[in-house]
Coordinates of C-alpha atoms and ligand atoms in Angstrom, one line a residue:
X241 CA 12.0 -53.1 -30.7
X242 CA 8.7 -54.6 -31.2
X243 CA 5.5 -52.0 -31.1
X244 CA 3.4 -51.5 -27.8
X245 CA 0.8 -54.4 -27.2
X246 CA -2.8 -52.4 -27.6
X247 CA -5.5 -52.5 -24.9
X248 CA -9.5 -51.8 -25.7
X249 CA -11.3 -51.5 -22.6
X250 CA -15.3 -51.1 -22.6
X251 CA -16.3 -49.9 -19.6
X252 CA -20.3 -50.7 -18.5
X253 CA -22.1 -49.6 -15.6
X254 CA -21.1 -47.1 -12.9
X255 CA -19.0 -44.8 -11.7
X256 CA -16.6 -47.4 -9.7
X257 CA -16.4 -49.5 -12.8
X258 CA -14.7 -46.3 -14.5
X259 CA -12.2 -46.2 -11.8
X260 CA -11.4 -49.9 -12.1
X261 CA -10.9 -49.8 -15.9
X262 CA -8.8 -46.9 -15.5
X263 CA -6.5 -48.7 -12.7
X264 CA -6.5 -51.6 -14.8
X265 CA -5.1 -49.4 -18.2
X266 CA -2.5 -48.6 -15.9
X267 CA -1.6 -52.2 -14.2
X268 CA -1.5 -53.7 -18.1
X269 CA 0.2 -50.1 -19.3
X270 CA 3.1 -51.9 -16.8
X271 CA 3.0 -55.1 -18.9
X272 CA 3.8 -52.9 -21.8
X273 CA 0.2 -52.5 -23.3
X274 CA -1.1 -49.0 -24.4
X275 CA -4.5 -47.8 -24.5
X276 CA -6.2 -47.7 -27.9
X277 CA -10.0 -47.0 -28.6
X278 CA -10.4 -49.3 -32.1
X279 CA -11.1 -52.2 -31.1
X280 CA -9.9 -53.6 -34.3
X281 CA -6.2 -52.6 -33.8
X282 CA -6.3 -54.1 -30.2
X283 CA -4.1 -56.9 -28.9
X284 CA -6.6 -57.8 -26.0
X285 CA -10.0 -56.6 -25.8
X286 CA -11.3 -56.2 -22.1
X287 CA -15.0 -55.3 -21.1
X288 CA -15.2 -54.1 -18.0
X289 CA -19.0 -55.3 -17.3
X290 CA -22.3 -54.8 -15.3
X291 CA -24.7 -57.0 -13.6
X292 CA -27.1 -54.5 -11.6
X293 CA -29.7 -55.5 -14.5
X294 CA -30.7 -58.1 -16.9
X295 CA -30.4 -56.0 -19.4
X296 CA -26.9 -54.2 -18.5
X297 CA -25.8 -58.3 -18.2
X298 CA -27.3 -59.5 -21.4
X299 CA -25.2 -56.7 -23.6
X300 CA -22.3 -58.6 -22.8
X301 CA -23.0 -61.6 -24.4
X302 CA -24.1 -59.9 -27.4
X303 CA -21.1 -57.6 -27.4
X304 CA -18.7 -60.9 -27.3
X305 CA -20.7 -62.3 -30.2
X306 CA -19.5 -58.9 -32.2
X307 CA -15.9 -59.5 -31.0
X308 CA -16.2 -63.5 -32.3
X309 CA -15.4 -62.5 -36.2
X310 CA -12.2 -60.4 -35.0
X311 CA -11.1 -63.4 -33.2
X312 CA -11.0 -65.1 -36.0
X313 CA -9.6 -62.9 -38.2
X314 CA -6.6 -62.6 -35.1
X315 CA -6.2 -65.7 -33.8
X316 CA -3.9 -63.8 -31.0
X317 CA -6.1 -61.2 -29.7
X318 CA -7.0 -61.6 -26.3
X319 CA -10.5 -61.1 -24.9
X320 CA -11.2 -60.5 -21.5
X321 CA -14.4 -59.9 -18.9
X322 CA -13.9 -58.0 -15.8
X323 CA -16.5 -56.4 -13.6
X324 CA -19.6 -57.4 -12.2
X325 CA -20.8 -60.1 -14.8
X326 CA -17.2 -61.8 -14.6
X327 CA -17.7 -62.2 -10.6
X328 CA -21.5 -64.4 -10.7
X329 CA -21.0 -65.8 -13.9
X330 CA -17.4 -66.4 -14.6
X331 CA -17.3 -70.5 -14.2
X332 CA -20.0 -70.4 -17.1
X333 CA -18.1 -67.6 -19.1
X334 CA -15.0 -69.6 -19.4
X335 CA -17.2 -72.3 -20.2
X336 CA -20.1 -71.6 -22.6
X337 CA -17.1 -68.9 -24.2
X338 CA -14.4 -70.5 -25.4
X339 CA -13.5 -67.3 -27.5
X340 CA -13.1 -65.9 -23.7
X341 CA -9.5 -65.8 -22.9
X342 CA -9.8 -64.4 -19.4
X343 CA -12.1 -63.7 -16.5
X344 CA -11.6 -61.4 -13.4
X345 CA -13.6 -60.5 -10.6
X346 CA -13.6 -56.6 -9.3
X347 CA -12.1 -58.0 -6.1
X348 CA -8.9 -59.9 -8.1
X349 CA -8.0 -56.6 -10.4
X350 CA -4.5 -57.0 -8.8
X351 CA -4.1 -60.6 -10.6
X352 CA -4.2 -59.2 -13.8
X353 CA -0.3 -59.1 -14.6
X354 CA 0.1 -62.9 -13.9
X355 CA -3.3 -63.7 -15.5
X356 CA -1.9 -61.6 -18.5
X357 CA 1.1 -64.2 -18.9
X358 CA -1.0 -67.2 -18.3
X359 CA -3.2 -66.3 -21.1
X360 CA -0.2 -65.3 -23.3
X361 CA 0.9 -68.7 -22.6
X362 CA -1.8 -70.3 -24.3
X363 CA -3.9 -71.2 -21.2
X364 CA -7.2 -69.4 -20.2
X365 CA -7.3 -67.6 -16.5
X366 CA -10.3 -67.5 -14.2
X367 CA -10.3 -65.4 -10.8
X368 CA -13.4 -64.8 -8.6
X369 CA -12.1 -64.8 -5.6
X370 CA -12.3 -62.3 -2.6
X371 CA -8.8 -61.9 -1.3
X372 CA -8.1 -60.5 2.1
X373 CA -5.8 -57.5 0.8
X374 CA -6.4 -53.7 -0.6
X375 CA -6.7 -54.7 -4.2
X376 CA -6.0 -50.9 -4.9
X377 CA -2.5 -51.3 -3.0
X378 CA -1.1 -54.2 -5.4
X379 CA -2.6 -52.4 -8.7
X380 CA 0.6 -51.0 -10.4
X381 CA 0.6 -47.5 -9.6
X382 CA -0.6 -44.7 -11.4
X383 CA 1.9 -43.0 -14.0
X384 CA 3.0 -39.9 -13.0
X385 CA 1.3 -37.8 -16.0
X386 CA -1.0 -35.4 -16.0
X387 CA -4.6 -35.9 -15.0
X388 CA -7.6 -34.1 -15.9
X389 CA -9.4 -31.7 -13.4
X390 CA -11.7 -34.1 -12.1
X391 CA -11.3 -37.6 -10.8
X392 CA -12.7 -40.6 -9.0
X393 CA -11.1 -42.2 -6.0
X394 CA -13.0 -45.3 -4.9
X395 CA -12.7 -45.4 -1.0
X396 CA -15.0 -48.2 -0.1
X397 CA -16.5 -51.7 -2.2
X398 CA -19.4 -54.1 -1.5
X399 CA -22.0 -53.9 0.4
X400 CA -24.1 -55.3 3.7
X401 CA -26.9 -53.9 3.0
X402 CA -28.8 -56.7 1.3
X403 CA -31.7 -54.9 -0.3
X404 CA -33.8 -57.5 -2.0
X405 CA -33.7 -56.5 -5.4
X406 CA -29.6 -56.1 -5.6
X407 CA -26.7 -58.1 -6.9
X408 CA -24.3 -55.6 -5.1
X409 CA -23.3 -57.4 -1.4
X410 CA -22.5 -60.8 -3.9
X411 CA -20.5 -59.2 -7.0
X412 CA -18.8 -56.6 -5.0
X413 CA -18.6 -58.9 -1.7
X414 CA -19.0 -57.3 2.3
X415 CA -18.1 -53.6 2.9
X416 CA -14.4 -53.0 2.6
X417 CA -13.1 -49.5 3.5
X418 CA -9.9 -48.4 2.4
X419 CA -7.3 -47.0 5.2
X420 CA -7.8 -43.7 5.1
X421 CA -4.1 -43.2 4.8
X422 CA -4.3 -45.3 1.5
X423 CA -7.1 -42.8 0.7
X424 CA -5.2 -39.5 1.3
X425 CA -1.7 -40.5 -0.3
X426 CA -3.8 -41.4 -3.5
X427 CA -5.5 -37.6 -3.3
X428 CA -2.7 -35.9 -3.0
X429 CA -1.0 -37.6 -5.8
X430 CA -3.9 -36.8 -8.1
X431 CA -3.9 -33.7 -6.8
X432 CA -0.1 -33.1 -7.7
X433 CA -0.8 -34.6 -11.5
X434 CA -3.5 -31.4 -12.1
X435 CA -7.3 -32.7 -10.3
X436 CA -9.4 -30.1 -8.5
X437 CA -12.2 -32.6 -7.8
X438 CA -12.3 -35.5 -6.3
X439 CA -15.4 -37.3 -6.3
X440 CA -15.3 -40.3 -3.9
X441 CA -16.8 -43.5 -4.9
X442 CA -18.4 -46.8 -2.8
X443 CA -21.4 -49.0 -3.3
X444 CA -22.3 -48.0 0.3
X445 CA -20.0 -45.2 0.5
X446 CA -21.3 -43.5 3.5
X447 CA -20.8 -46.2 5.4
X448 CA -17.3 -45.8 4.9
X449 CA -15.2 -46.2 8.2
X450 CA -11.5 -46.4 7.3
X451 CA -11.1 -43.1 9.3
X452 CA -12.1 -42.9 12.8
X453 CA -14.6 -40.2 11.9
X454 CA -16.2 -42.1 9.0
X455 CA -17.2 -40.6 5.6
X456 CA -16.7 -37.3 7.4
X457 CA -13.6 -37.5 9.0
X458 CA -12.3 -38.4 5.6
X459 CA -13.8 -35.5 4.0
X460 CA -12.4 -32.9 6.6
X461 CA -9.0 -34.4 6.0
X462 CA -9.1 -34.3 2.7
X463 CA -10.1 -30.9 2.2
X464 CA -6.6 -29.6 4.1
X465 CA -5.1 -30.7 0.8
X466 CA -4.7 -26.7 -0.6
X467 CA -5.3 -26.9 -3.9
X468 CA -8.1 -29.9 -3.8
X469 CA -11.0 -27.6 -4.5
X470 CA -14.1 -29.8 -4.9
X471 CA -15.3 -33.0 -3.2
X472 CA -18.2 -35.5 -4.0
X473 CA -19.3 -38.6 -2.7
X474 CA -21.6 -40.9 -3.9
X475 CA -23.7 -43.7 -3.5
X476 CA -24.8 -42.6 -0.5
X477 CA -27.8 -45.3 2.2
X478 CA -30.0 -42.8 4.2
X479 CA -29.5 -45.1 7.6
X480 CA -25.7 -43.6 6.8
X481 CA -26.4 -40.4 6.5
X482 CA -24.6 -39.6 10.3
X483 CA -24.6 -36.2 12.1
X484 CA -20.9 -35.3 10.8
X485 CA -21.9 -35.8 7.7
X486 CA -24.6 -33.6 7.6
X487 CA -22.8 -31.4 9.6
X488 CA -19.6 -31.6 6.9
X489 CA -22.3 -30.1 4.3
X490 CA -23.3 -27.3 6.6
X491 CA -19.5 -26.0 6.9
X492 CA -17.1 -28.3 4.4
X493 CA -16.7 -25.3 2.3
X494 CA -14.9 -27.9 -0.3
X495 CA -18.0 -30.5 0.0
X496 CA -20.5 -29.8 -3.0
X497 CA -24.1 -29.0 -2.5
X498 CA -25.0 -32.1 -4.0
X499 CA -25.9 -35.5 -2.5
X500 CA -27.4 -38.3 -4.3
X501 CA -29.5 -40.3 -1.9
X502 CA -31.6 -43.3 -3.3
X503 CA -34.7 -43.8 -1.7
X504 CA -36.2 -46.9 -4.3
X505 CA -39.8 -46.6 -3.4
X506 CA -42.2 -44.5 -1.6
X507 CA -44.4 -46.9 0.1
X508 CA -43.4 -48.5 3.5
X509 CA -44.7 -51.6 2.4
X510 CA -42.5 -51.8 -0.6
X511 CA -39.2 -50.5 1.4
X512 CA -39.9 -53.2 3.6
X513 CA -40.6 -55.9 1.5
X514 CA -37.5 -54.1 -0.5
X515 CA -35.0 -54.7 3.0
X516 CA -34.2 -51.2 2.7
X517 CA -34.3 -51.2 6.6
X518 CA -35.7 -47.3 6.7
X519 CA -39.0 -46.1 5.5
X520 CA -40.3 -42.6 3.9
X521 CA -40.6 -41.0 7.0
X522 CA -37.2 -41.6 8.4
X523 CA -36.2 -40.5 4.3
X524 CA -38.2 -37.2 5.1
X525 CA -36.3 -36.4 8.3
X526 CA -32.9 -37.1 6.7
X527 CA -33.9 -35.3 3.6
X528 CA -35.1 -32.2 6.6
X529 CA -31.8 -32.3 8.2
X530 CA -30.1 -32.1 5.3
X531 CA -31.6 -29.2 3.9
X532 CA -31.4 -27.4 7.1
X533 CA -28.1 -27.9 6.9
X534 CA -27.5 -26.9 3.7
X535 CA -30.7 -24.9 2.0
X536 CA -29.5 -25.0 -1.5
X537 CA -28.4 -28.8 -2.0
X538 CA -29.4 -30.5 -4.8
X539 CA -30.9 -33.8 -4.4
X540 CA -30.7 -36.8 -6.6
X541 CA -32.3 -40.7 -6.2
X542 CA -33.1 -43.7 -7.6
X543 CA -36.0 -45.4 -7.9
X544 CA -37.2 -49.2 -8.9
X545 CA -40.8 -49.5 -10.2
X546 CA -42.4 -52.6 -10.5
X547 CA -40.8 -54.2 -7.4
X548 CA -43.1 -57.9 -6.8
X549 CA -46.0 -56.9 -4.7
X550 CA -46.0 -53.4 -5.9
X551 CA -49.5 -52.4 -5.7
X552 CA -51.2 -48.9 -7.6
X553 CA -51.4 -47.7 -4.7
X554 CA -47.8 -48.0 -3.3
X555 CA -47.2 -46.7 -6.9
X556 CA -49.2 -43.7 -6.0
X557 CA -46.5 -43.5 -2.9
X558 CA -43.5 -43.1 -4.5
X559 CA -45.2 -40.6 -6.7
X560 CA -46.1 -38.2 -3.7
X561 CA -42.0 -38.6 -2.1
X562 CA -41.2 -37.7 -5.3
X563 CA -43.6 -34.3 -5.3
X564 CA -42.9 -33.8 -1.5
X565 CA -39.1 -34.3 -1.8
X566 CA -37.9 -32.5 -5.2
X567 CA -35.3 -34.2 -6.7
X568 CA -32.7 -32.5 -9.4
X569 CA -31.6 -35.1 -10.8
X570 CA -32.6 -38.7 -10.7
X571 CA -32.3 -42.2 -12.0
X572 CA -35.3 -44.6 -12.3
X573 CA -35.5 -48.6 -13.3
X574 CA -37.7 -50.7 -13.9
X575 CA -37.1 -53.8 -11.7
X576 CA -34.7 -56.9 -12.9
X577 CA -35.3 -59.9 -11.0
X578 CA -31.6 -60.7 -10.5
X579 CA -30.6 -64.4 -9.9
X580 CA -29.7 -65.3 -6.4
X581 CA -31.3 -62.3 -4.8
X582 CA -33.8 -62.7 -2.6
X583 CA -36.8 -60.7 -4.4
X584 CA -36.2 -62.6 -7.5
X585 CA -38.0 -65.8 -5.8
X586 CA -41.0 -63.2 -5.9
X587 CA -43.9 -63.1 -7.6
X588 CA -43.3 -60.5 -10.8
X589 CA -45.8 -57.0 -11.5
X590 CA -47.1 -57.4 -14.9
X591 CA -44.6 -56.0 -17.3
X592 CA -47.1 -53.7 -19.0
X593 CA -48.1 -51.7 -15.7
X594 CA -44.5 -52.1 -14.6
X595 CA -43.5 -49.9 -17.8
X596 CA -45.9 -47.8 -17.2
X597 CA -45.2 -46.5 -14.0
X598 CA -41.7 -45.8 -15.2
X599 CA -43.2 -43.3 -17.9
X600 CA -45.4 -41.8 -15.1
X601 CA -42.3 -41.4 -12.4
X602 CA -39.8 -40.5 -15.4
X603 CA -41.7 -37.7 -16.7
X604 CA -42.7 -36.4 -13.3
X605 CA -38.8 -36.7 -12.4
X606 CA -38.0 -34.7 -15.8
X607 CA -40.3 -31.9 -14.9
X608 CA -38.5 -31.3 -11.6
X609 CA -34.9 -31.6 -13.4
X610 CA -35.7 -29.1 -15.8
X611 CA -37.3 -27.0 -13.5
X612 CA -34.3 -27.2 -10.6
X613 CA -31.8 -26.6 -14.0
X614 CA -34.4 -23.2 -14.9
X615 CA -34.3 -21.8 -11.8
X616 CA -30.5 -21.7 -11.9
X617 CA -30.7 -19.0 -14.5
X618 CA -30.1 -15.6 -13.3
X619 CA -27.6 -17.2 -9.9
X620 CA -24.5 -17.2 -9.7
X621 CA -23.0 -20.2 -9.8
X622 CA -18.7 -21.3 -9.7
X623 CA -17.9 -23.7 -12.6
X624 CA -14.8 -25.9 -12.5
X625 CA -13.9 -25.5 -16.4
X626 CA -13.3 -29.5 -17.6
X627 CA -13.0 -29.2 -21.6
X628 CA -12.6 -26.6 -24.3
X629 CA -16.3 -26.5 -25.8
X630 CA -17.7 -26.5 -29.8
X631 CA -17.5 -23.2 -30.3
X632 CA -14.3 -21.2 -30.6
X633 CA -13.6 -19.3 -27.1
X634 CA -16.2 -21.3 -24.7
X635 CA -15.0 -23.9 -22.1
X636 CA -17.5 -26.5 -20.3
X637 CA -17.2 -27.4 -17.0
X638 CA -19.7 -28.5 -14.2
X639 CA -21.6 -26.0 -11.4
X640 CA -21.4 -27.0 -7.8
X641 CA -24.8 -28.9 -8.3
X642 CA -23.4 -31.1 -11.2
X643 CA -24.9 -29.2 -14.0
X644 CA -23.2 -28.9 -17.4
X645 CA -22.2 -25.0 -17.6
X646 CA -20.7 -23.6 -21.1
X647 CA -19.3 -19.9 -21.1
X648 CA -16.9 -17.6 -23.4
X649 CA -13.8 -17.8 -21.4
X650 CA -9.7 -17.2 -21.6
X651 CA -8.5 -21.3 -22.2
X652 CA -6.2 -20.9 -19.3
X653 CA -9.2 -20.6 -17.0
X654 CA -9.3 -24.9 -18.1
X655 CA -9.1 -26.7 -14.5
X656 CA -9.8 -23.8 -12.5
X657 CA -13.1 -22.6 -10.4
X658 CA -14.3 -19.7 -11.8
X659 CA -17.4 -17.3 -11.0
X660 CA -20.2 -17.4 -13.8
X661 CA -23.5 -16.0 -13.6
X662 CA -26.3 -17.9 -15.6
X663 CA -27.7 -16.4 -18.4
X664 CA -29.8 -19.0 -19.8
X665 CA -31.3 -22.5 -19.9
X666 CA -30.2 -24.7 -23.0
X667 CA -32.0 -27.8 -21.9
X668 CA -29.0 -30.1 -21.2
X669 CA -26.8 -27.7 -20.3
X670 CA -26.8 -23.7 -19.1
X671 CA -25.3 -21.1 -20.7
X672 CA -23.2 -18.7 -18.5
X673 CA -21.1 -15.4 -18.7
X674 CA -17.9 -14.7 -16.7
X675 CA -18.9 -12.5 -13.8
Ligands
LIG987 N1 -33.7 -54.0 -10.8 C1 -33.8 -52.6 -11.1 N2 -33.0 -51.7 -10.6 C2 -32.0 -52.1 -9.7 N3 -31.1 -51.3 -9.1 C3 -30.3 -52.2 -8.4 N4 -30.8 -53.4 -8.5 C4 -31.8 -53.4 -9.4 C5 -32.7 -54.4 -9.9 N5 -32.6 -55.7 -9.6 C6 -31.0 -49.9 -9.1 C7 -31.2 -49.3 -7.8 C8 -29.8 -48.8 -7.4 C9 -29.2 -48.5 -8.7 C10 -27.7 -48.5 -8.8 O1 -29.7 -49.5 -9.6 O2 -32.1 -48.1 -7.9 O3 -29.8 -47.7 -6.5
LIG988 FE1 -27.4 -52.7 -3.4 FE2 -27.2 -50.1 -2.6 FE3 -28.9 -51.8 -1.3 FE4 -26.3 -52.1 -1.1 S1 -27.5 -50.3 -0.4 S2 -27.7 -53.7 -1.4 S3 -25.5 -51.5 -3.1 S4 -29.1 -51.1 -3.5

């Protein structure tokens, strides 16, 4: 018997692009390839890639110029580029690349097997396109091992949005929604193999509607699965945050006090000039009725500084949402004119101030972080255990509001929700005793 063919994937970007790597381990695990995390020892070498921002695309190129020497030290290893890069530059990929064996668009995942055999064959493979059908249904199923307590499940792709600044509605393509039958057969499954959290993933993903009752119709269904314990959702549009929804975090017992709700800027003009179709004070009132709902949910964002046309004072904007709001937990960029989009025919804020204002708004964002993780000491809190921790006798797992919790516990508490009151703030993480 010949040995196993090994995989390498390197995964980039967000959360959906872990999803897709790991469905893609499991399609090429059917072609008789194993997983293997040295990229020396691998037969094919796949980056799973990102093209949000200039930066996340340019580590590509440099990361196939690392993989050029073991190519030619293995004339038969195989290198492919999935994702997000793969979609809006594949043509030139297979061209300017020749060391590039393979190139596969997030919508074409399915494709792999035969592309696999094509490129075994000595020919190189190129798909981009947008096929009608639920890649996620043609993927080679999941083995039946064990999972981890926590999972992703991605339940909706693309979106039609069309903020200015964003590369998403042409990588991903328009907003799909998965049937929510799909959606609930997949849960359960995970559910069966050992995950107590699901944490459903879309670009848009509140604007799901593969279930009569949306985002939240999905939600309620999947929390009849007994022992599903925890659900998450994310990236959520504040136009999509809908009355169910809000009213699934007032009495979803299963739904997690935490939503992540970018809001980009602060300034009207910029949101507008941005094509986020809402402005701050529609972001307030959401923000309002989502409190209400639920008083101790803990808010996260993202922001983009430097936008073209963004003015000190707009700056100044985004500043006071952020002190009026109180995120968290946030994320904040710097803008990347992205090719194609529409913002990137605009005219660009000098890089200097641009950097600038990141400092400002990321230091102002790390102050409320830390202070929403110090206030947290002395609550009590329930902690899904994930992994044993450094120290002999202590698990880590994550709170309901997503913050890293480490305790002295029994190791058969692993995967299971467990009472801890917080005894202390360790900067990144908290420390916690069994109650
Ligand atoms: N430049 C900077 N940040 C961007 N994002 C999306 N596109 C860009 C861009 N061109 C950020 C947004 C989005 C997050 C996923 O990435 O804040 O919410
Ligand atoms: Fe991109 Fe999100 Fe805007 Fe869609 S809603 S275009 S994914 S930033």
């Amino acid at each position: 018997m010949t040995d196993a063919k090994k995989l390498f994937i390197k995964t980039y970007g967000c959360q959906m692009n872990v999803y897709d790597s790991e469905r893609m381990a499991e399609t090429l695990g059917v072609q008789g390839y194993v997983q293997t995390q040295i990229a020396d020892d691998a037969d094919m070498i796949l980056l799973n890639t990102c093209h949000i921002r200039e930066k996340a695309a340019e580590k590509i190129y440099s990361e196939l110029g690392k993989f050029r020497s073991l190519k030619d030290a293995k004339p038969n290893l195989k290198i492919g580029v999935a994702g997000c890069v793969a979609q809006a530059e594949g043509a030139e990929i297979i061209r300017r690349q020749p060391m590039v064996d393979l190139v596969v668009g997030p919508q074409s995942y399915h494709k792999l097997p035969q592309m696999e055999a094509q490129v075994q064959a000595g020919y190189r493979a190129l798909d981009t396109d947008f096929p009608e059908e639920d890649k996620f249904d043609h993927l080679a199923k999941r083995p039946k091992a064990k999972r981890g307590p926590t999972a992703f499940l991605t339940v909706q792709e693309g979106c039609d949005k069309f903020c200015a600044f964003c590369v998403v509605p042409y990588t991903r393509g328009a907003e799909v929604s998965r049937s929510s039958e799909r959606v609930l057969a997949e849960a359960a499954d995970l559910v069966e193999r050992g995950v107590s959290e699901l944490t459903l993933l879309g670009q848009n993903v509140n604007a799901y509607h593969g279930h009569p009752g949306g985002l939240a119709g999905l939600i309620w269904q999947l929390s009849e699965i007994k022992d599903l314990k925890r659900i998450r959702f994310t990236t959520s549009h504040p136009n999509d945050m809908d009355d169910a929804l809000i009213e699934a975090h007032r009495t979803c017992e299963k739904l997690m006090p935490y939503l992540h709700l970018p809001v980009q800027s602060g300034s009207n003009k910029v949101l507008k000039a941005m094509n986020r179709k809402h402005t701050r004070e529609s972001y307030f009132s959401i923000v309002d009725q989502i409190r209400t709902a639920r008083p101790d949910l803990l808010l996260s964002g993202d922001f983009i500084v430097g936008f073209p046309g963004e003015t000190d004072a707009d700056f100044e904007d985004t500043l006071d949402l952020v002190r009026q709001v109180g995120y968290g937990q946030a994320y904040s960029f710097k803008y990347s004119a992205r090719p194609g989009t529409p913002a990137a025919e605009k005219g660009e804020v000098d890089p200097k101030v641009a950097i600038e204002r990141l400092h400002i708004l990321q230091a102002l964002l790390l102050k409320q972080q830390y202070a929403a993780q110090a206030s947290m000491v002395g609550r009590d809190v329930k902690v899904l255990f994930e992994k044993k921790g450094r120290k002999e006798g202590q698990l880590i797992g994550k709170s309901e509001y997503l913050h890293a919790v480490h305790a002295f516990a029994p190791g058969d508490m692993l995967g299971q929700v467990v009472p801890i009151r917080i005894i202390k703030d360790m900067t990144n993480s908290l420390t916690g005793e069994l109650l």
